Amino acid sequence: MNRFHRGRRPWEKLKKGLQAALAVTVIAGFLLGIGSVSDQADLQQKKSLESALWKSVVQCYAMEGRYPESLAYIEDHYGLLYDRERFFVDYEVLGSNIMPDITVIDRQEG
C-alpha cells in the first residue's frame, strides 16, 4: 500500500455527480419531447375528424338541399370513417334546414 496516496480527489466525485445529473437531464428532456410530439399528433387527428365532418355536412346540404339527419347517414353516403374507440362524436340534429351541432371528444384525452 502506498502511504502517500490519498485516494480520489474531491473534484472527481463532483465530476461523476455532474455527469450523472447531465445524463438524467438529457433523458428527461428526450421523454418530454416525445410526449409533446404525441400530444400534437393527437390534436391533429381530432381536428382532421372535425374538418371531415363539417365538409361532409356542408357537401350534403349543397347536393341534397338539407343537412344529414344522422351521423350514420354521413358514414353511409359520404364515406366518413373514424376510430369509434378513440373518438366520441355527438351529432345533434336541429332541423333539416338548420346546421347540426357537432361535438368531437377524444376519449384518450386526459
GROMACS .gro file of N, CA, C and O in nm:
model
  440
    1MET      N    1   0.084  -0.117   0.000
    1MET     CA    2   0.000   0.000   0.000
    1MET      C    3   0.088   0.123   0.000
    1MET      O    4   0.186   0.132   0.074
    2ASN      N    5   0.049   0.218  -0.080
    2ASN     CA    6   0.124   0.343  -0.090
    2ASN      C    7   0.075   0.438   0.017
    2ASN      O    8  -0.040   0.480   0.016
    3ARG      N    9   0.162   0.473   0.109
    3ARG     CA   10   0.120   0.558   0.219
    3ARG      C   11   0.106   0.703   0.179
    3ARG      O   12   0.054   0.784   0.252
    4PHE      N   13   0.154   0.739   0.060
    4PHE     CA   14   0.142   0.877   0.013
    4PHE      C   15   0.019   0.898  -0.077
    4PHE      O   16  -0.012   1.009  -0.114
    5HIS      N   17  -0.052   0.793  -0.109
    5HIS     CA   18  -0.170   0.802  -0.194
    5HIS      C   19  -0.291   0.840  -0.108
    5HIS      O   20  -0.322   0.774  -0.011
    6ARG      N   21  -0.355   0.945  -0.142
    6ARG     CA   22  -0.468   0.995  -0.063
    6ARG      C   23  -0.603   0.937  -0.109
    6ARG      O   24  -0.705   0.960  -0.048
    7GLY      N   25  -0.607   0.872  -0.218
    7GLY     CA   26  -0.734   0.824  -0.273
    7GLY      C   27  -0.785   0.923  -0.378
    7GLY      O   28  -0.709   1.003  -0.431
    8ARG      N   29  -0.912   0.917  -0.404
    8ARG     CA   30  -0.969   1.007  -0.505
    8ARG      C   31  -0.972   1.150  -0.455
    8ARG      O   32  -0.993   1.175  -0.338
    9ARG      N   33  -0.954   1.237  -0.547
    9ARG     CA   34  -0.963   1.378  -0.514
    9ARG      C   35  -1.110   1.418  -0.509
    9ARG      O   36  -1.193   1.361  -0.579
   10PRO      N   37  -1.148   1.518  -0.431
   10PRO     CA   38  -1.289   1.558  -0.418
   10PRO      C   39  -1.352   1.601  -0.550
   10PRO      O   40  -1.469   1.576  -0.573
   11TRP      N   41  -1.277   1.660  -0.639
   11TRP     CA   42  -1.335   1.708  -0.764
   11TRP      C   43  -1.375   1.593  -0.855
   11TRP      O   44  -1.461   1.607  -0.941
   12GLU      N   45  -1.314   1.473  -0.835
   12GLU     CA   46  -1.351   1.358  -0.917
   12GLU      C   47  -1.494   1.311  -0.882
   12GLU      O   48  -1.570   1.272  -0.969
   13LYS      N   49  -1.529   1.315  -0.755
   13LYS     CA   50  -1.665   1.279  -0.713
   13LYS      C   51  -1.765   1.381  -0.770
   13LYS      O   52  -1.873   1.343  -0.816
   14LEU      N   53  -1.728   1.506  -0.765
   14LEU     CA   54  -1.815   1.611  -0.820
   14LEU      C   55  -1.834   1.591  -0.971
   14LEU      O   56  -1.944   1.605  -1.022
   15LYS      N   57  -1.728   1.556  -1.039
   15LYS     CA   58  -1.733   1.534  -1.184
   15LYS      C   59  -1.829   1.420  -1.217
   15LYS      O   60  -1.913   1.431  -1.306
   16LYS      N   61  -1.820   1.309  -1.143
   16LYS     CA   62  -1.911   1.195  -1.167
   16LYS      C   63  -2.055   1.232  -1.136
   16LYS      O   64  -2.147   1.193  -1.206
   17GLY      N   65  -2.078   1.310  -1.032
   17GLY     CA   66  -2.213   1.355  -0.997
   17GLY      C   67  -2.271   1.444  -1.105
   17GLY      O   68  -2.389   1.432  -1.141
   18LEU      N   69  -2.190   1.532  -1.160
   18LEU     CA   70  -2.237   1.620  -1.268
   18LEU      C   71  -2.268   1.542  -1.395
   18LEU      O   72  -2.365   1.571  -1.465
   19GLN      N   73  -2.187   1.440  -1.424
   19GLN     CA   74  -2.214   1.356  -1.541
   19GLN      C   75  -2.347   1.281  -1.526
   19GLN      O   76  -2.425   1.272  -1.620
   20ALA      N   77  -2.371   1.231  -1.407
   20ALA     CA   78  -2.498   1.160  -1.383
   20ALA      C   79  -2.617   1.255  -1.394
   20ALA      O   80  -2.720   1.220  -1.453
   21ALA      N   81  -2.603   1.376  -1.339
   21ALA     CA   82  -2.711   1.474  -1.347
   21ALA      C   83  -2.738   1.515  -1.491
   21ALA      O   84  -2.853   1.530  -1.533
   22LEU      N   85  -2.632   1.530  -1.568
   22LEU     CA   86  -2.646   1.565  -1.709
   22LEU      C   87  -2.718   1.455  -1.785
   22LEU      O   88  -2.807   1.480  -1.867
   23ALA      N   89  -2.682   1.329  -1.757
   23ALA     CA   90  -2.746   1.216  -1.826
   23ALA      C   91  -2.896   1.211  -1.792
   23ALA      O   92  -2.980   1.191  -1.882
   24VAL      N   93  -2.931   1.231  -1.666
   24VAL     CA   94  -3.072   1.230  -1.626
   24VAL      C   95  -3.147   1.344  -1.693
   24VAL      O   96  -3.260   1.327  -1.741
   25THR      N   97  -3.086   1.462  -1.702
   25THR     CA   98  -3.149   1.578  -1.766
   25THR      C   99  -3.173   1.552  -1.915
   25THR      O  100  -3.280   1.584  -1.967
   26VAL      N  101  -3.077   1.493  -1.983
   26VAL     CA  102  -3.091   1.464  -2.126
   26VAL      C  103  -3.203   1.363  -2.149
   26VAL      O  104  -3.287   1.380  -2.238
   27ILE      N  105  -3.209   1.259  -2.067
   27ILE     CA  106  -3.314   1.158  -2.082
   27ILE      C  107  -3.452   1.218  -2.054
   27ILE      O  108  -3.547   1.192  -2.128
   28ALA      N  109  -3.462   1.299  -1.950
   28ALA     CA  110  -3.591   1.363  -1.918
   28ALA      C  111  -3.635   1.456  -2.032
   28ALA      O  112  -3.753   1.458  -2.069
   29GLY      N  113  -3.542   1.531  -2.086
   29GLY     CA  114  -3.575   1.620  -2.199
   29GLY      C  115  -3.623   1.542  -2.320
   29GLY      O  116  -3.718   1.583  -2.389
   30PHE      N  117  -3.560   1.430  -2.348
   30PHE     CA  118  -3.599   1.346  -2.460
   30PHE      C  119  -3.740   1.292  -2.441
   30PHE      O  120  -3.823   1.296  -2.533
   31LEU      N  121  -3.770   1.243  -2.320
   31LEU     CA  122  -3.904   1.189  -2.293
   31LEU      C  123  -4.011   1.297  -2.301
   31LEU      O  124  -4.121   1.273  -2.352
   32LEU      N  125  -3.982   1.415  -2.252
   32LEU     CA  126  -4.078   1.526  -2.261
   32LEU      C  127  -4.101   1.566  -2.407
   32LEU      O  128  -4.213   1.598  -2.447
   33GLY      N  129  -3.997   1.563  -2.486
   33GLY     CA  130  -4.009   1.596  -2.629
   33GLY      C  131  -4.097   1.496  -2.702
   33GLY      O  132  -4.181   1.533  -2.784
   34ILE      N  133  -4.081   1.369  -2.673
   34ILE     CA  134  -4.164   1.265  -2.735
   34ILE      C  135  -4.310   1.285  -2.696
   34ILE      O  136  -4.400   1.273  -2.778
   35GLY      N  137  -4.334   1.316  -2.569
   35GLY     CA  138  -4.471   1.338  -2.523
   35GLY      C  139  -4.535   1.456  -2.592
   35GLY      O  140  -4.653   1.453  -2.628
   36SER      N  141  -4.460   1.560  -2.616
   36SER     CA  142  -4.511   1.679  -2.684
   36SER      C  143  -4.549   1.649  -2.828
   36SER      O  144  -4.653   1.693  -2.876
   37VAL      N  145  -4.466   1.573  -2.897
   37VAL     CA  146  -4.495   1.536  -3.036
   37VAL      C  147  -4.621   1.450  -3.042
   37VAL      O  148  -4.707   1.467  -3.128
   38SER      N  149  -4.634   1.358  -2.947
   38SER     CA  150  -4.752   1.271  -2.942
   38SER      C  151  -4.879   1.352  -2.917
   38SER      O  152  -4.983   1.327  -2.979
   39ASP      N  153  -4.872   1.449  -2.827
   39ASP     CA  154  -4.987   1.535  -2.800
   39ASP      C  155  -5.030   1.613  -2.924
   39ASP      O  156  -5.148   1.628  -2.952
   40GLN      N  157  -4.932   1.663  -3.000
   40GLN     CA  158  -4.963   1.737  -3.121
   40GLN      C  159  -5.028   1.647  -3.226
   40GLN      O  160  -5.121   1.689  -3.296
   41ALA      N  161  -4.982   1.524  -3.237
   41ALA     CA  162  -5.042   1.430  -3.333
   41ALA      C  163  -5.187   1.399  -3.295
   41ALA      O  164  -5.274   1.391  -3.382
   42ASP      N  165  -5.212   1.381  -3.165
   42ASP     CA  166  -5.348   1.354  -3.118
   42ASP      C  167  -5.441   1.471  -3.149
   42ASP      O  168  -5.553   1.452  -3.195
   43LEU      N  169  -5.393   1.591  -3.125
   43LEU     CA  170  -5.473   1.711  -3.153
   43LEU      C  171  -5.502   1.722  -3.303
   43LEU      O  172  -5.614   1.756  -3.342
   44GLN      N  173  -5.403   1.690  -3.385
   44GLN     CA  174  -5.422   1.698  -3.530
   44GLN      C  175  -5.525   1.595  -3.578
   44GLN      O  176  -5.605   1.624  -3.667
   45GLN      N  177  -5.526   1.476  -3.519
   45GLN     CA  178  -5.626   1.375  -3.556
   45GLN      C  179  -5.766   1.424  -3.526
   45GLN      O  180  -5.859   1.406  -3.605
   46LYS      N  181  -5.784   1.485  -3.409
   46LYS     CA  182  -5.915   1.537  -3.371
   46LYS      C  183  -5.959   1.647  -3.467
   46LYS      O  184  -6.073   1.650  -3.512
   47LYS      N  185  -5.868   1.739  -3.500
   47LYS     CA  186  -5.900   1.848  -3.593
   47LYS      C  187  -5.935   1.794  -3.731
   47LYS      O  188  -6.026   1.845  -3.797
   48SER      N  189  -5.866   1.691  -3.775
   48SER     CA  190  -5.895   1.631  -3.906
   48SER      C  191  -6.034   1.569  -3.910
   48SER      O  192  -6.107   1.583  -4.009
   49LEU      N  193  -6.072   1.501  -3.802
   49LEU     CA  194  -6.207   1.443  -3.794
   49LEU      C  195  -6.313   1.551  -3.795
   49LEU      O  196  -6.413   1.541  -3.867
   50GLU      N  197  -6.292   1.657  -3.717
   50GLU     CA  198  -6.389   1.768  -3.715
   50GLU      C  199  -6.402   1.830  -3.854
   50GLU      O  200  -6.513   1.858  -3.900
   51SER      N  201  -6.291   1.849  -3.921
   51SER     CA  202  -6.293   1.907  -4.056
   51SER      C  203  -6.368   1.817  -4.154
   51SER      O  204  -6.450   1.864  -4.234
   52ALA      N  205  -6.343   1.687  -4.147
   52ALA     CA  206  -6.411   1.592  -4.237
   52ALA      C  207  -6.561   1.592  -4.211
   52ALA      O  208  -6.642   1.585  -4.305
   53LEU      N  209  -6.600   1.600  -4.085
   53LEU     CA  210  -6.743   1.604  -4.051
   53LEU      C  211  -6.809   1.728  -4.110
   53LEU      O  212  -6.915   1.719  -4.174
   54TRP      N  213  -6.749   1.843  -4.087
   54TRP     CA  214  -6.810   1.968  -4.137
   54TRP      C  215  -6.814   1.971  -4.289
   54TRP      O  216  -6.913   2.016  -4.348
   55LYS      N  217  -6.710   1.922  -4.355
   55LYS     CA  218  -6.711   1.918  -4.502
   55LYS      C  219  -6.822   1.828  -4.554
   55LYS      O  220  -6.891   1.861  -4.651
   56SER      N  221  -6.841   1.714  -4.489
   56SER     CA  222  -6.947   1.622  -4.530
   56SER      C  223  -7.085   1.682  -4.509
   56SER      O  224  -7.174   1.668  -4.594
   57VAL      N  225  -7.104   1.751  -4.398
   57VAL     CA  226  -7.233   1.815  -4.369
   57VAL      C  227  -7.265   1.921  -4.473
   57VAL      O  228  -7.376   1.928  -4.527
   58VAL      N  229  -7.167   2.005  -4.502
   58VAL     CA  230  -7.187   2.113  -4.600
   58VAL      C  231  -7.208   2.055  -4.740
   58VAL      O  232  -7.293   2.103  -4.816
   59GLN      N  233  -7.133   1.951  -4.774
   59GLN     CA  234  -7.149   1.889  -4.905
   59GLN      C  235  -7.289   1.828  -4.919
   59GLN      O  236  -7.353   1.841  -5.024
   60CYS      N  237  -7.338   1.766  -4.815
   60CYS     CA  238  -7.473   1.709  -4.818
   60CYS      C  239  -7.576   1.819  -4.839
   60CYS      O  240  -7.668   1.805  -4.920
   61TYR      N  241  -7.561   1.929  -4.768
   61TYR     CA  242  -7.656   2.039  -4.783
   61TYR      C  243  -7.652   2.097  -4.925
   61TYR      O  244  -7.756   2.127  -4.983
   62ALA      N  245  -7.532   2.108  -4.980
   62ALA     CA  246  -7.517   2.162  -5.115
   62ALA      C  247  -7.577   2.069  -5.220
   62ALA      O  248  -7.639   2.114  -5.317
   63MET      N  249  -7.562   1.939  -5.202
   63MET     CA  250  -7.609   1.844  -5.302
   63MET      C  251  -7.756   1.806  -5.284
   63MET      O  252  -7.826   1.785  -5.382
   64GLU      N  253  -7.802   1.796  -5.161
   64GLU     CA  254  -7.936   1.746  -5.135
   64GLU      C  255  -8.033   1.852  -5.085
   64GLU      O  256  -8.153   1.825  -5.074
   65GLY      N  257  -7.984   1.968  -5.050
   65GLY     CA  258  -8.070   2.076  -5.004
   65GLY      C  259  -8.115   2.062  -4.859
   65GLY      O  260  -8.206   2.131  -4.814
   66ARG      N  261  -8.053   1.972  -4.786
   66ARG     CA  262  -8.084   1.952  -4.645
   66ARG      C  263  -7.961   1.898  -4.574
   66ARG      O  264  -7.871   1.844  -4.638
   67TYR      N  265  -7.959   1.916  -4.444
   67TYR     CA  266  -7.848   1.863  -4.366
   67TYR      C  267  -7.873   1.716  -4.335
   67TYR      O  268  -7.989   1.672  -4.328
   68PRO      N  269  -7.767   1.637  -4.318
   68PRO     CA  270  -7.785   1.494  -4.288
   68PRO      C  271  -7.864   1.474  -4.158
   68PRO      O  272  -7.844   1.547  -4.061
   69GLU      N  273  -7.952   1.375  -4.158
   69GLU     CA  274  -8.035   1.352  -4.040
   69GLU      C  275  -7.963   1.276  -3.929
   69GLU      O  276  -8.010   1.272  -3.816
   70SER      N  277  -7.849   1.215  -3.960
   70SER     CA  278  -7.774   1.142  -3.858
   70SER      C  279  -7.628   1.125  -3.898
   70SER      O  280  -7.591   1.144  -4.015
   71LEU      N  281  -7.550   1.086  -3.802
   71LEU     CA  282  -7.409   1.057  -3.829
   71LEU      C  283  -7.397   0.933  -3.919
   71LEU      O  284  -7.312   0.927  -4.007
   72ALA      N  285  -7.485   0.837  -3.898
   72ALA     CA  286  -7.485   0.716  -3.981
   72ALA      C  287  -7.509   0.749  -4.128
   72ALA      O  288  -7.450   0.687  -4.217
   73TYR      N  289  -7.594   0.849  -4.154
   73TYR     CA  290  -7.620   0.891  -4.291
   73TYR      C  291  -7.492   0.943  -4.357
   73TYR      O  292  -7.464   0.913  -4.473
   74ILE      N  293  -7.416   1.021  -4.282
   74ILE     CA  294  -7.288   1.073  -4.335
   74ILE      C  295  -7.192   0.959  -4.362
   74ILE      O  296  -7.125   0.955  -4.466
   75GLU      N  297  -7.188   0.862  -4.271
   75GLU     CA  298  -7.099   0.747  -4.290
   75GLU      C  299  -7.139   0.665  -4.412
   75GLU      O  300  -7.053   0.623  -4.491
   76ASP      N  301  -7.269   0.644  -4.429
   76ASP     CA  302  -7.317   0.561  -4.540
   76ASP      C  303  -7.306   0.630  -4.676
   76ASP      O  304  -7.269   0.568  -4.775
   77HIS      N  305  -7.340   0.759  -4.683
   77HIS     CA  306  -7.349   0.827  -4.811
   77HIS      C  307  -7.228   0.915  -4.847
   77HIS      O  308  -7.211   0.949  -4.964
   78TYR      N  309  -7.148   0.949  -4.749
   78TYR     CA  310  -7.035   1.039  -4.776
   78TYR      C  311  -6.900   0.980  -4.735
   78TYR      O  312  -6.799   1.048  -4.738
   79GLY      N  313  -6.901   0.853  -4.696
   79GLY     CA  314  -6.777   0.780  -4.674
   79GLY      C  315  -6.696   0.820  -4.552
   79GLY      O  316  -6.575   0.799  -4.549
   80LEU      N  317  -6.761   0.875  -4.451
   80LEU     CA  318  -6.688   0.914  -4.330
   80LEU      C  319  -6.649   0.790  -4.251
   80LEU      O  320  -6.731   0.704  -4.222
   81LEU      N  321  -6.520   0.780  -4.219
   81LEU     CA  322  -6.468   0.672  -4.135
   81LEU      C  323  -6.387   0.734  -4.022
   81LEU      O  324  -6.312   0.829  -4.044
   82TYR      N  325  -6.403   0.681  -3.901
   82TYR     CA  326  -6.323   0.728  -3.789
   82TYR      C  327  -6.315   0.618  -3.683
   82TYR      O  328  -6.392   0.523  -3.684
   83ASP      N  329  -6.222   0.632  -3.594
   83ASP     CA  330  -6.198   0.534  -3.488
   83ASP      C  331  -6.298   0.559  -3.374
   83ASP      O  332  -6.282   0.652  -3.297
   84ARG      N  333  -6.399   0.474  -3.364
   84ARG     CA  334  -6.504   0.491  -3.263
   84ARG      C  335  -6.452   0.466  -3.121
   84ARG      O  336  -6.508   0.518  -3.025
   85GLU      N  337  -6.349   0.387  -3.109
   85GLU     CA  338  -6.292   0.363  -2.976
   85GLU      C  339  -6.213   0.484  -2.928
   85GLU      O  340  -6.200   0.506  -2.809
   86ARG      N  341  -6.161   0.559  -3.022
   86ARG     CA  342  -6.078   0.676  -2.988
   86ARG      C  343  -6.159   0.804  -2.972
   86ARG      O  344  -6.133   0.885  -2.884
   87PHE      N  345  -6.258   0.824  -3.060
   87PHE     CA  346  -6.335   0.948  -3.061
   87PHE      C  347  -6.484   0.922  -3.040
   87PHE      O  348  -6.540   0.826  -3.093
   88PHE      N  349  -6.546   1.010  -2.965
   88PHE     CA  350  -6.691   1.010  -2.949
   88PHE      C  351  -6.743   1.132  -3.026
   88PHE      O  352  -6.695   1.243  -3.006
   89VAL      N  353  -6.838   1.109  -3.116
   89VAL     CA  354  -6.896   1.218  -3.194
   89VAL      C  355  -7.041   1.234  -3.154
   89VAL      O  356  -7.121   1.140  -3.166
   90ASP      N  357  -7.074   1.352  -3.104
   90ASP     CA  358  -7.212   1.387  -3.070
   90ASP      C  359  -7.268   1.468  -3.187
   90ASP      O  360  -7.220   1.578  -3.215
   91TYR      N  361  -7.365   1.412  -3.255
   91TYR     CA  362  -7.426   1.476  -3.372
   91TYR      C  363  -7.571   1.505  -3.338
   91TYR      O  364  -7.653   1.414  -3.330
   92GLU      N  365  -7.602   1.631  -3.317
   92GLU     CA  366  -7.738   1.671  -3.276
   92GLU      C  367  -7.806   1.746  -3.390
   92GLU      O  368  -7.762   1.853  -3.430
   93VAL      N  369  -7.914   1.688  -3.439
   93VAL     CA  370  -7.990   1.748  -3.548
   93VAL      C  371  -8.086   1.852  -3.490
   93VAL      O  372  -8.161   1.824  -3.397
   94LEU      N  373  -8.083   1.971  -3.550
   94LEU     CA  374  -8.171   2.078  -3.505
   94LEU      C  375  -8.285   2.102  -3.603
   94LEU      O  376  -8.381   2.171  -3.572
   95GLY      N  377  -8.274   2.047  -3.721
   95GLY     CA  378  -8.376   2.060  -3.826
   95GLY      C  379  -8.311   2.036  -3.960
   95GLY      O  380  -8.189   2.044  -3.974
   96SER      N  381  -8.392   2.008  -4.063
   96SER     CA  382  -8.334   1.975  -4.193
   96SER      C  383  -8.268   2.097  -4.260
   96SER      O  384  -8.183   2.080  -4.346
   97ASN      N  385  -8.309   2.217  -4.219
   97ASN     CA  386  -8.251   2.336  -4.280
   97ASN      C  387  -8.166   2.417  -4.181
   97ASN      O  388  -8.128   2.529  -4.208
   98ILE      N  389  -8.137   2.360  -4.065
   98ILE     CA  390  -8.051   2.425  -3.964
   98ILE      C  391  -7.927   2.338  -3.945
   98ILE      O  392  -7.938   2.216  -3.928
   99MET      N  393  -7.811   2.402  -3.949
   99MET     CA  394  -7.686   2.328  -3.936
   99MET      C  395  -7.683   2.252  -3.803
   99MET      O  396  -7.716   2.307  -3.699
  100PRO      N  397  -7.645   2.124  -3.808
  100PRO     CA  398  -7.642   2.044  -3.685
  100PRO      C  399  -7.531   2.090  -3.590
  100PRO      O  400  -7.438   2.159  -3.629
  101ASP      N  401  -7.546   2.048  -3.466
  101ASP     CA  402  -7.445   2.075  -3.365
  101ASP      C  403  -7.356   1.951  -3.357
  101ASP      O  404  -7.404   1.841  -3.329
  102ILE      N  405  -7.226   1.969  -3.383
  102ILE     CA  406  -7.132   1.856  -3.385
  102ILE      C  407  -7.025   1.880  -3.279
  102ILE      O  408  -6.963   1.985  -3.275
  103THR      N  409  -7.006   1.778  -3.194
  103THR     CA  410  -6.901   1.783  -3.093
  103THR      C  411  -6.818   1.656  -3.103
  103THR      O  412  -6.873   1.546  -3.106
  104VAL      N  413  -6.686   1.673  -3.110
  104VAL     CA  414  -6.594   1.559  -3.115
  104VAL      C  415  -6.517   1.558  -2.984
  104VAL      O  416  -6.457   1.657  -2.945
  105ILE      N  417  -6.519   1.442  -2.917
  105ILE     CA  418  -6.448   1.428  -2.790
  105ILE      C  419  -6.347   1.314  -2.805
  105ILE      O  420  -6.381   1.204  -2.847
  106ASP      N  421  -6.223   1.346  -2.769
  106ASP     CA  422  -6.116   1.245  -2.770
  106ASP      C  423  -6.126   1.167  -2.639
  106ASP      O  424  -6.108   1.222  -2.532
  107ARG      N  425  -6.153   1.038  -2.649
  107ARG     CA  426  -6.171   0.956  -2.530
  107ARG      C  427  -6.039   0.934  -2.456
  107ARG      O  428  -6.040   0.903  -2.337
  108GLN      N  429  -5.927   0.952  -2.523
  108GLN     CA  430  -5.797   0.928  -2.461
  108GLN      C  431  -5.737   1.054  -2.402
  108GLN      O  432  -5.630   1.051  -2.345
  109GLU      N  433  -5.805   1.166  -2.420
  109GLU     CA  434  -5.754   1.292  -2.368
  109GLU      C  435  -5.756   1.286  -2.217
  109GLU      O  436  -5.851   1.241  -2.157
  110GLY      N  437  -5.653   1.336  -2.156
  110GLY     CA  438  -5.652   1.320  -2.013
  110GLY      C  439  -5.601   1.437  -1.945
  110GLY      O  440  -5.598   1.484  -1.849
   0.00000   0.00000   0.00000
